[in-house]
Amino acid sequence: MLRFINNLRGTLVSFISATDYLLELDAESAARIAPLLDSENSHALALTLFSATQMEVVRVDGRDGATGKFNAGRGEEGTTAAAWPAGSVFEARLTAAFVDALPRQALAMILTNGQDVLVGSDGDVLWDAQVPTYQFF
């Protein structure tokens, strides 16, 4: 599950190549992100690196204990992993994949205790685990 944080904008402290997966973020941003990624909540956080000419979505899903840098899945959501210089700007942004996943996440929270069918107040089946289609009214 993705988690978001309001008004987060920061910078990379050090250069990353297109194949690096550890990000060193500025201290203020790191302090705000770290509590979202504790051992009980290993949720991903979507960050968007951007410049005037390129953009990359990354998923931050933990922190490397040895270096304090953040683990990142690079080139997410159809973007391409790129080299980014120190000082590159990132923001926590709402992404298409998160919005697309909202119905599934909402249903996952509703369907508990082994239930695999969600029925609306009118008796219509809104979701069936065997036939994953969605109807929202």
Tab-separated table of N, CA and C in Angstrom:
chain	number	residue	atom	x	y	z
A	1	MET	N	0.844	-1.179	0.000
A	1	MET	CA	0.000	0.000	0.000
A	1	MET	C	0.887	1.240	0.000
A	2	LEU	N	0.510	2.232	-0.747
A	2	LEU	CA	1.257	3.485	-0.785
A	2	LEU	C	0.790	4.413	0.330
A	3	ARG	N	1.710	5.181	0.846
A	3	ARG	CA	1.374	6.215	1.819
A	3	ARG	C	1.843	7.533	1.247
A	4	PHE	N	1.137	8.577	1.601
A	4	PHE	CA	1.489	9.907	1.119
A	4	PHE	C	1.685	10.850	2.281
A	5	ILE	N	2.407	11.897	2.014
A	5	ILE	CA	2.696	12.926	3.004
A	5	ILE	C	2.443	14.269	2.321
A	6	ASN	N	1.807	15.170	3.020
A	6	ASN	CA	1.490	16.475	2.440
A	6	ASN	C	2.709	17.387	2.386
A	7	ASN	N	2.754	18.179	1.338
A	7	ASN	CA	3.723	19.274	1.217
A	7	ASN	C	5.172	18.844	1.413
A	8	LEU	N	5.541	17.721	0.822
A	8	LEU	CA	6.928	17.283	0.907
A	8	LEU	C	7.637	17.628	-0.386
A	9	ARG	N	8.667	18.418	-0.259
A	9	ARG	CA	9.533	18.771	-1.377
A	9	ARG	C	10.946	18.836	-0.816
A	10	GLY	N	11.858	18.141	-1.459
A	10	GLY	CA	13.218	18.113	-0.949
A	10	GLY	C	14.216	17.939	-2.070
A	11	THR	N	15.447	17.648	-1.676
A	11	THR	CA	16.516	17.494	-2.662
A	11	THR	C	17.347	16.251	-2.358
A	12	LEU	N	17.941	15.716	-3.417
A	12	LEU	CA	18.915	14.641	-3.259
A	12	LEU	C	20.205	15.244	-2.736
A	13	VAL	N	20.834	14.584	-1.774
A	13	VAL	CA	22.089	15.067	-1.215
A	13	VAL	C	23.257	14.687	-2.117
A	14	SER	N	23.157	13.510	-2.725
A	14	SER	CA	24.267	13.046	-3.558
A	14	SER	C	23.763	12.554	-4.912
A	15	PHE	N	24.658	12.526	-5.868
A	15	PHE	CA	24.384	12.034	-7.217
A	15	PHE	C	23.886	10.593	-7.164
A	16	ILE	N	22.924	10.237	-8.034
A	16	ILE	CA	22.544	8.837	-8.222
A	16	ILE	C	22.589	8.527	-9.716
A	17	SER	N	23.120	7.355	-10.030
A	17	SER	CA	23.126	6.905	-11.424
A	17	SER	C	21.780	6.250	-11.718
A	18	ALA	N	21.556	5.893	-12.964
A	18	ALA	CA	20.295	5.255	-13.352
A	18	ALA	C	20.131	3.877	-12.719
A	19	THR	N	21.218	3.292	-12.234
A	19	THR	CA	21.132	1.958	-11.633
A	19	THR	C	21.209	1.969	-10.102
A	20	ASP	N	21.446	3.119	-9.499
A	20	ASP	CA	21.479	3.199	-8.032
A	20	ASP	C	20.077	2.998	-7.471
A	21	TYR	N	19.999	2.320	-6.352
A	21	TYR	CA	18.707	2.123	-5.708
A	21	TYR	C	18.674	2.657	-4.271
A	22	LEU	N	19.743	3.289	-3.841
A	22	LEU	CA	19.775	3.937	-2.535
A	22	LEU	C	19.822	5.442	-2.727
A	23	LEU	N	18.877	6.154	-2.106
A	23	LEU	CA	18.774	7.602	-2.248
A	23	LEU	C	19.135	8.287	-0.935
A	24	GLU	N	20.003	9.275	-1.017
A	24	GLU	CA	20.316	10.094	0.154
A	24	GLU	C	19.523	11.393	0.024
A	25	LEU	N	18.550	11.550	0.918
A	25	LEU	CA	17.653	12.705	0.865
A	25	LEU	C	18.086	13.745	1.887
A	26	ASP	N	17.685	14.992	1.664
A	26	ASP	CA	18.017	16.050	2.622
A	26	ASP	C	17.456	15.691	4.000
A	27	ALA	N	18.093	16.197	5.048
A	27	ALA	CA	17.788	15.801	6.429
A	27	ALA	C	16.332	16.058	6.815
A	28	GLU	N	15.791	17.204	6.434
A	28	GLU	CA	14.414	17.529	6.811
A	28	GLU	C	13.428	16.548	6.171
A	29	SER	N	13.600	16.265	4.886
A	29	SER	CA	12.713	15.321	4.201
A	29	SER	C	12.874	13.920	4.773
A	30	ALA	N	14.110	13.511	5.014
A	30	ALA	CA	14.372	12.179	5.573
A	30	ALA	C	13.671	12.010	6.915
A	31	ALA	N	13.707	13.050	7.743
A	31	ALA	CA	13.066	12.986	9.060
A	31	ALA	C	11.549	12.863	8.942
A	32	ARG	N	10.976	13.456	7.920
A	32	ARG	CA	9.523	13.369	7.728
A	32	ARG	C	9.105	12.034	7.118
A	33	ILE	N	9.952	11.469	6.261
A	33	ILE	CA	9.611	10.219	5.581
A	33	ILE	C	9.829	9.003	6.475
A	34	ALA	N	10.887	8.992	7.251
A	34	ALA	CA	11.282	7.814	8.033
A	34	ALA	C	10.138	7.213	8.859
A	35	PRO	N	9.313	8.002	9.568
A	35	PRO	CA	8.251	7.386	10.370
A	35	PRO	C	7.199	6.636	9.537
A	36	LEU	N	7.084	6.969	8.266
A	36	LEU	CA	6.120	6.285	7.409
A	36	LEU	C	6.606	4.909	6.986
A	37	LEU	N	7.882	4.638	7.173
A	37	LEU	CA	8.497	3.418	6.661
A	37	LEU	C	9.058	2.543	7.772
A	38	ASP	N	8.422	2.546	8.944
A	38	ASP	CA	8.939	1.730	10.035
A	38	ASP	C	8.672	0.246	9.788
A	39	SER	N	9.183	-0.604	10.649
A	39	SER	CA	9.098	-2.050	10.431
A	39	SER	C	7.669	-2.569	10.433
A	40	GLU	N	6.761	-1.900	11.139
A	40	GLU	CA	5.374	-2.334	11.152
A	40	GLU	C	4.609	-1.840	9.935
A	41	ASN	N	5.076	-0.779	9.328
A	41	ASN	CA	4.397	-0.196	8.175
A	41	ASN	C	5.379	-0.094	7.016
A	42	SER	N	5.606	-1.197	6.354
A	42	SER	CA	6.565	-1.189	5.250
A	42	SER	C	5.885	-0.762	3.950
A	43	HIS	N	5.133	0.313	4.046
A	43	HIS	CA	4.417	0.838	2.888
A	43	HIS	C	5.382	1.584	1.978
A	44	ALA	N	4.984	1.698	0.750
A	44	ALA	CA	5.805	2.455	-0.197
A	44	ALA	C	5.349	3.911	-0.206
A	45	LEU	N	6.262	4.766	-0.512
A	45	LEU	CA	5.997	6.188	-0.638
A	45	LEU	C	6.417	6.592	-2.040
A	46	ALA	N	5.537	7.213	-2.785
A	46	ALA	CA	5.866	7.616	-4.157
A	46	ALA	C	6.510	8.995	-4.139
A	47	LEU	N	7.687	9.076	-4.703
A	47	LEU	CA	8.369	10.353	-4.878
A	47	LEU	C	8.581	10.570	-6.366
A	48	THR	N	8.503	11.794	-6.786
A	48	THR	CA	8.748	12.129	-8.179
A	48	THR	C	9.951	13.052	-8.254
A	49	LEU	N	10.981	12.571	-8.926
A	49	LEU	CA	12.156	13.403	-9.221
A	49	LEU	C	11.857	14.129	-10.518
A	50	PHE	N	12.197	15.392	-10.598
A	50	PHE	CA	11.874	16.104	-11.834
A	50	PHE	C	12.833	17.251	-12.086
A	51	SER	N	12.908	17.598	-13.342
A	51	SER	CA	13.666	18.765	-13.782
A	51	SER	C	12.848	19.373	-14.919
A	52	ALA	N	13.392	20.368	-15.556
A	52	ALA	CA	12.684	21.005	-16.666
A	52	ALA	C	12.511	20.055	-17.841
A	53	THR	N	13.347	19.011	-17.931
A	53	THR	CA	13.308	18.153	-19.110
A	53	THR	C	12.993	16.688	-18.839
A	54	GLN	N	12.959	16.257	-17.595
A	54	GLN	CA	12.675	14.848	-17.326
A	54	GLN	C	11.982	14.656	-15.986
A	55	MET	N	11.376	13.453	-15.823
A	55	MET	CA	10.675	13.107	-14.598
A	55	MET	C	10.824	11.604	-14.372
A	56	GLU	N	10.925	11.204	-13.120
A	56	GLU	CA	10.993	9.790	-12.770
A	56	GLU	C	10.203	9.560	-11.492
A	57	VAL	N	9.362	8.535	-11.496
A	57	VAL	CA	8.642	8.141	-10.288
A	57	VAL	C	9.431	7.017	-9.628
A	58	VAL	N	9.674	7.157	-8.333
A	58	VAL	CA	10.349	6.122	-7.560
A	58	VAL	C	9.455	5.722	-6.387
A	59	ARG	N	9.619	4.497	-5.915
A	59	ARG	CA	8.906	4.008	-4.733
A	59	ARG	C	9.927	3.817	-3.629
A	60	VAL	N	9.765	4.559	-2.558
A	60	VAL	CA	10.642	4.423	-1.397
A	60	VAL	C	9.950	3.455	-0.442
A	61	ASP	N	10.639	2.350	-0.123
A	61	ASP	CA	9.967	1.326	0.672
A	61	ASP	C	10.756	0.872	1.892
A	62	GLY	N	11.742	1.629	2.281
A	62	GLY	CA	12.496	1.286	3.473
A	62	GLY	C	13.783	2.084	3.544
A	63	ARG	N	14.557	1.791	4.566
A	63	ARG	CA	15.800	2.519	4.775
A	63	ARG	C	16.926	1.540	5.039
A	64	ASP	N	18.040	1.756	4.409
A	64	ASP	CA	19.199	0.911	4.587
A	64	ASP	C	19.818	1.205	5.951
A	65	GLY	N	19.914	0.182	6.805
A	65	GLY	CA	20.414	0.370	8.156
A	65	GLY	C	21.866	0.816	8.219
A	66	ALA	N	22.656	0.379	7.285
A	66	ALA	CA	24.087	0.700	7.309
A	66	ALA	C	24.374	2.132	6.870
A	67	THR	N	23.666	2.603	5.851
A	67	THR	CA	23.978	3.922	5.287
A	67	THR	C	22.976	5.002	5.661
A	68	GLY	N	21.764	4.619	6.074
A	68	GLY	CA	20.715	5.598	6.350
A	68	GLY	C	20.042	6.106	5.090
A	69	LYS	N	20.491	5.606	3.939
A	69	LYS	CA	19.865	6.007	2.682
A	69	LYS	C	18.557	5.235	2.503
A	70	PHE	N	17.681	5.772	1.664
A	70	PHE	CA	16.381	5.149	1.435
A	70	PHE	C	16.433	4.202	0.238
A	71	ASN	N	15.831	3.012	0.413
A	71	ASN	CA	15.716	2.031	-0.674
A	71	ASN	C	14.657	2.513	-1.651
A	72	ALA	N	14.965	2.447	-2.932
A	72	ALA	CA	14.026	2.961	-3.923
A	72	ALA	C	13.885	2.010	-5.101
A	73	GLY	N	12.649	1.800	-5.523
A	73	GLY	CA	12.373	1.156	-6.797
A	73	GLY	C	12.411	2.259	-7.845
A	74	ARG	N	13.195	2.095	-8.849
A	74	ARG	CA	13.442	3.165	-9.817
A	74	ARG	C	12.609	2.975	-11.080
A	75	GLY	N	12.316	4.060	-11.764
A	75	GLY	CA	11.632	4.016	-13.047
A	75	GLY	C	10.250	3.414	-12.962
A	76	GLU	N	9.498	3.768	-11.949
A	76	GLU	CA	8.156	3.227	-11.750
A	76	GLU	C	7.136	3.900	-12.675
A	77	GLU	N	6.009	3.235	-12.834
A	77	GLU	CA	4.850	3.780	-13.564
A	77	GLU	C	5.188	4.280	-14.965
A	78	GLY	N	5.987	3.507	-15.674
A	78	GLY	CA	6.286	3.851	-17.056
A	78	GLY	C	7.340	4.924	-17.233
A	79	THR	N	7.950	5.382	-16.129
A	79	THR	CA	9.043	6.346	-16.263
A	79	THR	C	10.359	5.587	-16.397
A	80	THR	N	11.395	6.261	-16.792
A	80	THR	CA	12.696	5.643	-16.994
A	80	THR	C	13.660	6.095	-15.906
A	81	ALA	N	14.364	5.124	-15.307
A	81	ALA	CA	15.387	5.473	-14.318
A	81	ALA	C	16.462	6.300	-15.015
A	82	ALA	N	16.846	7.374	-14.370
A	82	ALA	CA	17.821	8.295	-14.970
A	82	ALA	C	18.878	8.659	-13.930
A	83	ALA	N	19.951	9.247	-14.384
A	83	ALA	CA	20.966	9.799	-13.483
A	83	ALA	C	20.464	11.158	-12.996
A	84	TRP	N	20.645	11.413	-11.691
A	84	TRP	CA	20.206	12.678	-11.104
A	84	TRP	C	21.357	13.270	-10.295
A	85	PRO	N	21.673	14.544	-10.533
A	85	PRO	CA	22.764	15.171	-9.779
A	85	PRO	C	22.336	15.514	-8.354
A	86	ALA	N	23.319	15.698	-7.492
A	86	ALA	CA	23.035	16.213	-6.153
A	86	ALA	C	22.276	17.519	-6.305
A	87	GLY	N	21.301	17.740	-5.438
A	87	GLY	CA	20.491	18.956	-5.516
A	87	GLY	C	19.237	18.798	-6.352
A	88	SER	N	19.066	17.640	-7.011
A	88	SER	CA	17.849	17.411	-7.791
A	88	SER	C	16.634	17.449	-6.867
A	89	VAL	N	15.557	18.004	-7.359
A	89	VAL	CA	14.350	18.192	-6.567
A	89	VAL	C	13.450	16.967	-6.677
A	90	PHE	N	12.839	16.594	-5.549
A	90	PHE	CA	11.794	15.567	-5.556
A	90	PHE	C	10.604	16.085	-4.770
A	91	GLU	N	9.448	15.519	-5.054
A	91	GLU	CA	8.221	15.818	-4.327
A	91	GLU	C	7.457	14.527	-4.109
A	92	ALA	N	6.658	14.486	-3.059
A	92	ALA	CA	5.705	13.394	-2.870
A	92	ALA	C	4.453	13.822	-3.639
A	93	ARG	N	4.144	13.084	-4.694
A	93	ARG	CA	3.017	13.438	-5.556
A	93	ARG	C	2.032	12.282	-5.650
A	94	LEU	N	0.787	12.614	-5.852
A	94	LEU	CA	-0.231	11.619	-6.134
A	94	LEU	C	0.052	11.055	-7.521
A	95	THR	N	0.071	9.733	-7.645
A	95	THR	CA	0.393	9.115	-8.926
A	95	THR	C	-0.797	8.313	-9.454
A	96	ALA	N	-0.775	8.045	-10.741
A	96	ALA	CA	-1.855	7.294	-11.385
A	96	ALA	C	-2.011	5.910	-10.775
A	97	ALA	N	-0.911	5.229	-10.485
A	97	ALA	CA	-0.992	3.882	-9.919
A	97	ALA	C	-1.675	3.895	-8.557
A	98	PHE	N	-1.419	4.921	-7.750
A	98	PHE	CA	-2.076	5.006	-6.450
A	98	PHE	C	-3.576	5.187	-6.624
A	99	VAL	N	-3.969	6.084	-7.491
A	99	VAL	CA	-5.391	6.328	-7.725
A	99	VAL	C	-6.066	5.071	-8.267
A	100	ASP	N	-5.400	4.380	-9.187
A	100	ASP	CA	-5.955	3.145	-9.739
A	100	ASP	C	-6.108	2.063	-8.682
A	101	ALA	N	-5.243	2.060	-7.666
A	101	ALA	CA	-5.279	1.031	-6.631
A	101	ALA	C	-6.294	1.323	-5.529
A	102	LEU	N	-6.845	2.525	-5.470
A	102	LEU	CA	-7.763	2.879	-4.387
A	102	LEU	C	-8.947	1.923	-4.253
A	103	PRO	N	-9.642	1.567	-5.338
A	103	PRO	CA	-10.773	0.637	-5.160
A	103	PRO	C	-10.341	-0.695	-4.557
A	104	ARG	N	-9.229	-1.247	-4.997
A	104	ARG	CA	-8.751	-2.524	-4.448
A	104	ARG	C	-8.381	-2.377	-2.976
A	105	GLN	N	-7.740	-1.265	-2.618
A	105	GLN	CA	-7.348	-1.064	-1.231
A	105	GLN	C	-8.567	-0.887	-0.342
A	106	ALA	N	-9.565	-0.153	-0.829
A	106	ALA	CA	-10.792	0.032	-0.054
A	106	ALA	C	-11.492	-1.302	0.165
A	107	LEU	N	-11.572	-2.115	-0.866
A	107	LEU	CA	-12.207	-3.419	-0.728
A	107	LEU	C	-11.422	-4.329	0.196
A	108	ALA	N	-10.121	-4.263	0.138
A	108	ALA	CA	-9.304	-5.095	1.014
A	108	ALA	C	-9.563	-4.752	2.475
A	109	MET	N	-9.818	-3.477	2.772
A	109	MET	CA	-10.116	-3.077	4.143
A	109	MET	C	-11.508	-3.540	4.565
A	110	ILE	N	-12.448	-3.567	3.631
A	110	ILE	CA	-13.824	-3.967	3.929
A	110	ILE	C	-13.939	-5.475	4.090
A	111	LEU	N	-13.291	-6.214	3.230
A	111	LEU	CA	-13.409	-7.669	3.216
A	111	LEU	C	-12.488	-8.286	4.254
A	112	THR	N	-13.057	-8.619	5.384
A	112	THR	CA	-12.277	-9.206	6.469
A	112	THR	C	-12.890	-10.535	6.870
A	113	ASN	N	-12.210	-11.244	7.722
A	113	ASN	CA	-12.685	-12.524	8.256
A	113	ASN	C	-13.011	-13.524	7.158
A	114	GLY	N	-12.213	-13.546	6.098
A	114	GLY	CA	-12.382	-14.553	5.065
A	114	GLY	C	-13.523	-14.290	4.098
A	115	GLN	N	-14.181	-13.158	4.202
A	115	GLN	CA	-15.261	-12.864	3.262
A	115	GLN	C	-14.661	-12.638	1.888
A	116	ASP	N	-15.340	-13.119	0.869
A	116	ASP	CA	-14.828	-12.896	-0.481
A	116	ASP	C	-15.882	-12.305	-1.410
A	117	VAL	N	-17.004	-11.824	-0.820
A	117	VAL	CA	-18.045	-11.176	-1.614
A	117	VAL	C	-18.508	-9.931	-0.868
A	118	LEU	N	-18.644	-8.822	-1.586
A	118	LEU	CA	-19.183	-7.588	-1.030
A	118	LEU	C	-20.524	-7.332	-1.680
A	119	VAL	N	-21.568	-7.225	-0.854
A	119	VAL	CA	-22.927	-7.050	-1.362
A	119	VAL	C	-23.428	-5.673	-0.968
A	120	GLY	N	-24.016	-4.962	-1.926
A	120	GLY	CA	-24.570	-3.646	-1.676
A	120	GLY	C	-25.882	-3.719	-0.922
A	121	SER	N	-26.395	-2.567	-0.480
A	121	SER	CA	-27.633	-2.528	0.300
A	121	SER	C	-28.830	-3.022	-0.496
A	122	ASP	N	-28.744	-2.979	-1.833
A	122	ASP	CA	-29.839	-3.466	-2.670
A	122	ASP	C	-29.714	-4.950	-3.002
A	123	GLY	N	-28.684	-5.611	-2.451
A	123	GLY	CA	-28.500	-7.035	-2.690
A	123	GLY	C	-27.615	-7.359	-3.878
A	124	ASP	N	-27.242	-6.356	-4.667
A	124	ASP	CA	-26.360	-6.607	-5.808
A	124	ASP	C	-24.943	-6.899	-5.323
A	125	VAL	N	-24.293	-7.837	-5.979
A	125	VAL	CA	-22.896	-8.136	-5.666
A	125	VAL	C	-22.043	-7.039	-6.289
A	126	LEU	N	-21.332	-6.309	-5.428
A	126	LEU	CA	-20.467	-5.234	-5.899
A	126	LEU	C	-19.072	-5.738	-6.215
A	127	TRP	N	-18.638	-6.775	-5.502
A	127	TRP	CA	-17.317	-7.349	-5.746
A	127	TRP	C	-17.319	-8.793	-5.314
A	128	ASP	N	-16.728	-9.646	-6.134
A	128	ASP	CA	-16.600	-11.070	-5.854
A	128	ASP	C	-15.149	-11.440	-6.096
A	129	ALA	N	-14.505	-12.048	-5.115
A	129	ALA	CA	-13.095	-12.389	-5.235
A	129	ALA	C	-12.819	-13.299	-6.421
A	130	GLN	N	-13.810	-14.076	-6.817
A	130	GLN	CA	-13.640	-14.990	-7.947
A	130	GLN	C	-13.753	-14.272	-9.286
A	131	VAL	N	-14.452	-13.132	-9.300
A	131	VAL	CA	-14.645	-12.366	-10.532
A	131	VAL	C	-14.337	-10.906	-10.200
A	132	PRO	N	-13.058	-10.502	-10.251
A	132	PRO	CA	-12.673	-9.157	-9.797
A	132	PRO	C	-13.085	-8.033	-10.755
A	133	THR	N	-14.315	-7.624	-10.640
A	133	THR	CA	-14.807	-6.435	-11.344
A	133	THR	C	-15.405	-5.511	-10.303
A	134	TYR	N	-15.501	-4.243	-10.624
A	134	TYR	CA	-15.946	-3.260	-9.647
A	134	TYR	C	-17.127	-2.475	-10.174
A	135	GLN	N	-18.066	-2.182	-9.277
A	135	GLN	CA	-19.158	-1.272	-9.587
A	135	GLN	C	-19.248	-0.291	-8.435
A	136	PHE	N	-19.205	0.983	-8.727
A	136	PHE	CA	-19.315	1.994	-7.681
A	136	PHE	C	-20.434	2.944	-8.033
A	137	PHE	N	-21.209	3.282	-7.037
A	137	PHE	CA	-22.382	4.131	-7.257
A	137	PHE	C	-22.244	5.427	-6.501
